[in-house]
Amino acid sequence: MALTDGTYRLGPSTARLLIKTGRAGLGRRAGHDLTIEAIRWSGDAVLVVGDPDRSSVSVTVETGSLEVREGTGGLKALTDADRAQIKRTLEDKALLHAAEHPTITFRSTRVTGTPQSFEITGDLAIKGRTRPVTVHGKRNGDGLLRGWAIVTQSTWGIKPYTAFLGALRLADEVRMEFEVARLEPADGPR
């Protein structure tokens, strides 16, 4: 994928957004490390290769579009019923308040580095709270743009999920990842 100056449209047809969770507590062996994917989202990237400070990224994710893709570890395999229950829990008032806060947004405030290794600093808004986040990215030899950021749930008022009277809980820190397979010009066909 050639990286040239321009404005590009982002979304599920060209990229993936993932959230990866971990486990904590005495009962952590019973639970699963989850990979959750946002399936309805959109964004724009303005790319100025020679002057990254003029580049920008904005992304909007539908809160209710988070789907469990994988669950590893645990004492038993993750079932479809487990996936459905996790989705209900994610959307519940205790976690993301999907009904009251239907979107999660990220707006860059600064881009630094090169297309091969870059950082995007910006404002992440979850549940009506906006906090700064730094996304670390790189372009691999295969041409894909990949990156990640660590998000501490409690910073946004999210109480990490617990079970078994708190013996099993999700770690407060989750890893958000992206992978861009191709860039689609914003003025191209929709």
PDB file of C-alpha atoms in Angstrom:
ATOM      1  CA  MET A   1       0.000   0.000   0.000  1.00  0.00           C
ATOM      2  CA  ALA A   2       1.492   3.299  -1.122  1.00  0.00           C
ATOM      3  CA  LEU A   3       1.234   6.138   1.368  1.00  0.00           C
ATOM      4  CA  THR A   4       0.592   9.408  -0.400  1.00  0.00           C
ATOM      5  CA  ASP A   5      -0.806  12.725   0.733  1.00  0.00           C
ATOM      6  CA  GLY A   6      -4.584  12.818   0.804  1.00  0.00           C
ATOM      7  CA  THR A   7      -7.768  12.359   2.766  1.00  0.00           C
ATOM      8  CA  TYR A   8      -8.824   8.765   3.295  1.00  0.00           C
ATOM      9  CA  ARG A   9     -11.983   7.072   4.540  1.00  0.00           C
ATOM     10  CA  LEU A  10     -11.607   4.374   7.195  1.00  0.00           C
ATOM     11  CA  GLY A  11     -14.028   1.644   8.190  1.00  0.00           C
ATOM     12  CA  PRO A  12     -14.604  -2.106   8.482  1.00  0.00           C
ATOM     13  CA  SER A  13     -14.123  -2.648   4.733  1.00  0.00           C
ATOM     14  CA  THR A  14     -10.523  -1.407   4.913  1.00  0.00           C
ATOM     15  CA  ALA A  15      -9.456  -1.898   8.522  1.00  0.00           C
ATOM     16  CA  ARG A  16     -10.115  -3.659  11.838  1.00  0.00           C
ATOM     17  CA  LEU A  17     -10.504  -2.233  15.348  1.00  0.00           C
ATOM     18  CA  LEU A  18      -9.957  -4.682  18.196  1.00  0.00           C
ATOM     19  CA  ILE A  19     -10.056  -4.572  21.994  1.00  0.00           C
ATOM     20  CA  LYS A  20      -8.064  -7.210  23.861  1.00  0.00           C
ATOM     21  CA  THR A  21      -8.776  -7.881  27.519  1.00  0.00           C
ATOM     22  CA  GLY A  22      -6.848  -9.744  30.189  1.00  0.00           C
ATOM     23  CA  ARG A  23      -7.839 -11.357  33.511  1.00  0.00           C
ATOM     24  CA  ALA A  24      -6.936 -10.626  37.101  1.00  0.00           C
ATOM     25  CA  GLY A  25      -7.846 -11.908  40.550  1.00  0.00           C
ATOM     26  CA  LEU A  26      -7.616 -15.257  42.251  1.00  0.00           C
ATOM     27  CA  GLY A  27     -10.126 -16.837  39.843  1.00  0.00           C
ATOM     28  CA  ARG A  28      -8.428 -15.620  36.649  1.00  0.00           C
ATOM     29  CA  ARG A  29      -7.830 -19.189  35.436  1.00  0.00           C
ATOM     30  CA  ALA A  30     -11.602 -19.670  35.135  1.00  0.00           C
ATOM     31  CA  GLY A  31     -12.160 -16.717  32.778  1.00  0.00           C
ATOM     32  CA  HIS A  32     -11.137 -15.874  29.230  1.00  0.00           C
ATOM     33  CA  ASP A  33      -8.875 -13.320  27.611  1.00  0.00           C
ATOM     34  CA  LEU A  34     -11.195 -11.728  25.072  1.00  0.00           C
ATOM     35  CA  THR A  35     -10.708 -10.295  21.601  1.00  0.00           C
ATOM     36  CA  ILE A  36     -13.595  -7.921  20.853  1.00  0.00           C
ATOM     37  CA  GLU A  37     -14.094  -6.299  17.432  1.00  0.00           C
ATOM     38  CA  ALA A  38     -15.948  -3.088  16.545  1.00  0.00           C
ATOM     39  CA  ILE A  39     -18.042  -3.986  13.506  1.00  0.00           C
ATOM     40  CA  ARG A  40     -19.771  -0.619  12.865  1.00  0.00           C
ATOM     41  CA  TRP A  41     -17.408   2.330  12.793  1.00  0.00           C
ATOM     42  CA  SER A  42     -16.084   5.006  10.454  1.00  0.00           C
ATOM     43  CA  GLY A  43     -13.257   7.447  10.305  1.00  0.00           C
ATOM     44  CA  ASP A  44     -11.147   9.799   8.266  1.00  0.00           C
ATOM     45  CA  ALA A  45      -7.395  10.164   8.001  1.00  0.00           C
ATOM     46  CA  VAL A  46      -5.667  13.191   6.530  1.00  0.00           C
ATOM     47  CA  LEU A  47      -2.177  12.134   5.524  1.00  0.00           C
ATOM     48  CA  VAL A  48       0.642  14.630   4.886  1.00  0.00           C
ATOM     49  CA  VAL A  49       3.666  12.344   4.554  1.00  0.00           C
ATOM     50  CA  GLY A  50       6.318  15.098   4.583  1.00  0.00           C
ATOM     51  CA  ASP A  51       4.744  17.028   7.470  1.00  0.00           C
ATOM     52  CA  PRO A  52       3.067  14.593   9.922  1.00  0.00           C
ATOM     53  CA  ASP A  53       2.026  17.443  12.226  1.00  0.00           C
ATOM     54  CA  ARG A  54      -0.511  18.435   9.531  1.00  0.00           C
ATOM     55  CA  SER A  55      -1.910  14.894   9.488  1.00  0.00           C
ATOM     56  CA  SER A  56      -4.975  13.913  11.498  1.00  0.00           C
ATOM     57  CA  VAL A  57      -7.242  10.977  12.323  1.00  0.00           C
ATOM     58  CA  SER A  58     -10.815  10.830  13.577  1.00  0.00           C
ATOM     59  CA  VAL A  59     -12.806   7.676  14.328  1.00  0.00           C
ATOM     60  CA  THR A  60     -16.364   7.068  15.569  1.00  0.00           C
ATOM     61  CA  VAL A  61     -17.396   3.628  16.834  1.00  0.00           C
ATOM     62  CA  GLU A  62     -20.988   2.550  17.510  1.00  0.00           C
ATOM     63  CA  THR A  63     -20.874   1.381  21.122  1.00  0.00           C
ATOM     64  CA  GLY A  64     -23.438  -1.351  20.455  1.00  0.00           C
ATOM     65  CA  SER A  65     -21.342  -2.853  17.643  1.00  0.00           C
ATOM     66  CA  LEU A  66     -18.756  -4.573  19.832  1.00  0.00           C
ATOM     67  CA  GLU A  67     -18.690  -8.324  19.133  1.00  0.00           C
ATOM     68  CA  VAL A  68     -16.659 -11.008  20.901  1.00  0.00           C
ATOM     69  CA  ARG A  69     -14.467 -12.697  18.305  1.00  0.00           C
ATOM     70  CA  GLU A  70     -12.317 -14.919  20.488  1.00  0.00           C
ATOM     71  CA  GLY A  71     -11.908 -16.092  24.060  1.00  0.00           C
ATOM     72  CA  THR A  72      -8.681 -17.822  25.028  1.00  0.00           C
ATOM     73  CA  GLY A  73      -7.691 -19.486  28.266  1.00  0.00           C
ATOM     74  CA  GLY A  74     -10.254 -20.411  30.860  1.00  0.00           C
ATOM     75  CA  LEU A  75     -11.426 -23.751  32.150  1.00  0.00           C
ATOM     76  CA  LYS A  76     -13.874 -24.296  29.289  1.00  0.00           C
ATOM     77  CA  ALA A  77     -14.323 -23.066  25.724  1.00  0.00           C
ATOM     78  CA  LEU A  78     -16.220 -19.835  25.119  1.00  0.00           C
ATOM     79  CA  THR A  79     -19.739 -20.663  23.864  1.00  0.00           C
ATOM     80  CA  ASP A  80     -22.190 -18.660  21.741  1.00  0.00           C
ATOM     81  CA  ALA A  81     -24.263 -18.142  24.902  1.00  0.00           C
ATOM     82  CA  ASP A  82     -21.139 -16.758  26.632  1.00  0.00           C
ATOM     83  CA  ARG A  83     -20.574 -14.375  23.694  1.00  0.00           C
ATOM     84  CA  ALA A  84     -24.166 -13.139  23.861  1.00  0.00           C
ATOM     85  CA  GLN A  85     -23.921 -12.600  27.630  1.00  0.00           C
ATOM     86  CA  ILE A  86     -20.637 -10.680  27.255  1.00  0.00           C
ATOM     87  CA  LYS A  87     -22.226  -8.443  24.585  1.00  0.00           C
ATOM     88  CA  ARG A  88     -25.177  -7.685  26.913  1.00  0.00           C
ATOM     89  CA  THR A  89     -22.738  -6.933  29.747  1.00  0.00           C
ATOM     90  CA  LEU A  90     -20.679  -4.582  27.533  1.00  0.00           C
ATOM     91  CA  GLU A  91     -23.754  -2.576  26.579  1.00  0.00           C
ATOM     92  CA  ASP A  92     -25.136  -2.516  30.133  1.00  0.00           C
ATOM     93  CA  LYS A  93     -25.136   0.578  32.325  1.00  0.00           C
ATOM     94  CA  ALA A  94     -22.410  -0.954  34.484  1.00  0.00           C
ATOM     95  CA  LEU A  95     -19.894  -0.812  31.655  1.00  0.00           C
ATOM     96  CA  LEU A  96     -20.415   1.261  28.489  1.00  0.00           C
ATOM     97  CA  HIS A  97     -23.955   2.669  28.878  1.00  0.00           C
ATOM     98  CA  ALA A  98     -24.604   2.027  25.165  1.00  0.00           C
ATOM     99  CA  ALA A  99     -28.152   3.435  25.274  1.00  0.00           C
ATOM    100  CA  GLU A 100     -26.993   6.738  26.805  1.00  0.00           C
ATOM    101  CA  HIS A 101     -23.639   6.914  25.001  1.00  0.00           C
ATOM    102  CA  PRO A 102     -24.142   5.350  21.558  1.00  0.00           C
ATOM    103  CA  THR A 103     -20.693   6.292  20.243  1.00  0.00           C
ATOM    104  CA  ILE A 104     -17.039   6.174  21.218  1.00  0.00           C
ATOM    105  CA  THR A 105     -14.882   8.769  19.457  1.00  0.00           C
ATOM    106  CA  PHE A 106     -11.205   9.468  18.924  1.00  0.00           C
ATOM    107  CA  ARG A 107      -9.880  12.765  17.528  1.00  0.00           C
ATOM    108  CA  SER A 108      -6.158  13.245  17.021  1.00  0.00           C
ATOM    109  CA  THR A 109      -4.459  16.329  18.403  1.00  0.00           C
ATOM    110  CA  ARG A 110      -0.942  15.536  17.168  1.00  0.00           C
ATOM    111  CA  VAL A 111       0.756  13.123  14.782  1.00  0.00           C
ATOM    112  CA  THR A 112       4.522  12.547  14.901  1.00  0.00           C
ATOM    113  CA  GLY A 113       7.022  10.213  13.275  1.00  0.00           C
ATOM    114  CA  THR A 114       7.149   8.605   9.857  1.00  0.00           C
ATOM    115  CA  PRO A 115       4.798   6.204   8.026  1.00  0.00           C
ATOM    116  CA  GLN A 116       7.092   3.380   9.190  1.00  0.00           C
ATOM    117  CA  SER A 117       6.907   4.342  12.887  1.00  0.00           C
ATOM    118  CA  PHE A 118       4.471   6.938  14.222  1.00  0.00           C
ATOM    119  CA  GLU A 119       2.511   8.137  17.234  1.00  0.00           C
ATOM    120  CA  ILE A 120      -0.953   9.638  17.186  1.00  0.00           C
ATOM    121  CA  THR A 121      -1.943  11.539  20.312  1.00  0.00           C
ATOM    122  CA  GLY A 122      -5.588  12.429  20.668  1.00  0.00           C
ATOM    123  CA  ASP A 123      -8.741  12.637  22.717  1.00  0.00           C
ATOM    124  CA  LEU A 124     -10.720   9.446  23.337  1.00  0.00           C
ATOM    125  CA  ALA A 125     -14.335   9.963  24.446  1.00  0.00           C
ATOM    126  CA  ILE A 126     -16.093   7.061  26.177  1.00  0.00           C
ATOM    127  CA  LYS A 127     -19.274   7.381  28.271  1.00  0.00           C
ATOM    128  CA  GLY A 128     -19.201  11.173  28.030  1.00  0.00           C
ATOM    129  CA  ARG A 129     -15.659  11.419  29.399  1.00  0.00           C
ATOM    130  CA  THR A 130     -12.787  12.613  27.218  1.00  0.00           C
ATOM    131  CA  ARG A 131      -9.196  11.742  28.076  1.00  0.00           C
ATOM    132  CA  PRO A 132      -5.895  11.826  26.146  1.00  0.00           C
ATOM    133  CA  VAL A 133      -4.519   8.629  24.596  1.00  0.00           C
ATOM    134  CA  THR A 134      -1.381   7.916  22.581  1.00  0.00           C
ATOM    135  CA  VAL A 135      -1.588   5.393  19.767  1.00  0.00           C
ATOM    136  CA  HIS A 136       1.672   3.741  18.672  1.00  0.00           C
ATOM    137  CA  GLY A 137       1.820   2.595  15.068  1.00  0.00           C
ATOM    138  CA  LYS A 138       4.046   1.189  12.384  1.00  0.00           C
ATOM    139  CA  ARG A 139       3.976   0.085   8.805  1.00  0.00           C
ATOM    140  CA  ASN A 140       5.034  -3.518   8.391  1.00  0.00           C
ATOM    141  CA  GLY A 141       6.947  -5.026   5.486  1.00  0.00           C
ATOM    142  CA  ASP A 142       3.623  -6.384   4.202  1.00  0.00           C
ATOM    143  CA  GLY A 143       2.382  -2.793   3.789  1.00  0.00           C
ATOM    144  CA  LEU A 144      -0.229  -2.988   6.558  1.00  0.00           C
ATOM    145  CA  LEU A 145      -0.511  -0.161   9.044  1.00  0.00           C
ATOM    146  CA  ARG A 146      -0.829  -1.556  12.558  1.00  0.00           C
ATOM    147  CA  GLY A 147      -0.993   0.081  15.933  1.00  0.00           C
ATOM    148  CA  TRP A 148      -2.083  -0.089  19.544  1.00  0.00           C
ATOM    149  CA  ALA A 149      -2.889   1.921  22.642  1.00  0.00           C
ATOM    150  CA  ILE A 150      -3.323   0.924  26.265  1.00  0.00           C
ATOM    151  CA  VAL A 151      -6.560   2.198  27.812  1.00  0.00           C
ATOM    152  CA  THR A 152      -7.244   2.057  31.546  1.00  0.00           C
ATOM    153  CA  GLN A 153     -11.001   1.499  31.809  1.00  0.00           C
ATOM    154  CA  SER A 154     -11.443   3.182  35.188  1.00  0.00           C
ATOM    155  CA  THR A 155     -10.094   6.452  33.732  1.00  0.00           C
ATOM    156  CA  TRP A 156     -13.349   6.642  31.720  1.00  0.00           C
ATOM    157  CA  GLY A 157     -15.565   5.552  34.600  1.00  0.00           C
ATOM    158  CA  ILE A 158     -15.768   1.942  33.458  1.00  0.00           C
ATOM    159  CA  LYS A 159     -15.728  -0.564  36.270  1.00  0.00           C
ATOM    160  CA  PRO A 160     -13.960  -3.690  34.975  1.00  0.00           C
ATOM    161  CA  TYR A 161     -16.248  -6.729  34.902  1.00  0.00           C
ATOM    162  CA  THR A 162     -16.106  -9.000  37.953  1.00  0.00           C
ATOM    163  CA  ALA A 163     -17.561 -12.419  38.775  1.00  0.00           C
ATOM    164  CA  PHE A 164     -17.444 -14.915  41.623  1.00  0.00           C
ATOM    165  CA  LEU A 165     -17.618 -12.154  44.251  1.00  0.00           C
ATOM    166  CA  GLY A 166     -14.637 -10.403  42.697  1.00  0.00           C
ATOM    167  CA  ALA A 167     -12.368 -13.449  42.513  1.00  0.00           C
ATOM    168  CA  LEU A 168     -12.435 -13.189  38.705  1.00  0.00           C
ATOM    169  CA  ARG A 169     -12.201  -9.794  37.062  1.00  0.00           C
ATOM    170  CA  LEU A 170     -11.071  -8.215  33.851  1.00  0.00           C
ATOM    171  CA  ALA A 171      -7.816  -6.317  34.144  1.00  0.00           C
ATOM    172  CA  ASP A 172      -8.351  -2.545  34.265  1.00  0.00           C
ATOM    173  CA  GLU A 173      -6.010  -2.040  31.319  1.00  0.00           C
ATOM    174  CA  VAL A 174      -7.175  -3.167  27.880  1.00  0.00           C
ATOM    175  CA  ARG A 175      -5.237  -3.052  24.641  1.00  0.00           C
ATOM    176  CA  MET A 176      -6.900  -1.378  21.667  1.00  0.00           C
ATOM    177  CA  GLU A 177      -5.460  -2.397  18.296  1.00  0.00           C
ATOM    178  CA  PHE A 178      -5.981  -1.401  14.694  1.00  0.00           C
ATOM    179  CA  GLU A 179      -4.922  -2.843  11.362  1.00  0.00           C
ATOM    180  CA  VAL A 180      -5.396  -0.911   8.118  1.00  0.00           C
ATOM    181  CA  ALA A 181      -5.220  -3.163   5.048  1.00  0.00           C
ATOM    182  CA  ARG A 182      -5.747  -0.401   2.495  1.00  0.00           C
ATOM    183  CA  LEU A 183      -6.436   3.308   2.273  1.00  0.00           C
ATOM    184  CA  GLU A 184      -9.574   4.367   0.394  1.00  0.00           C
ATOM    185  CA  PRO A 185      -9.623   7.968  -0.898  1.00  0.00           C
ATOM    186  CA  ALA A 186     -12.426   9.963   0.750  1.00  0.00           C
ATOM    187  CA  ASP A 187     -13.570  11.279  -2.629  1.00  0.00           C
ATOM    188  CA  GLY A 188     -13.896   7.747  -4.069  1.00  0.00           C
ATOM    189  CA  PRO A 189     -17.092   5.689  -4.424  1.00  0.00           C
ATOM    190  CA  ARG A 190     -18.957   4.733  -1.250  1.00  0.00           C
TER     191      ARG A 190
END
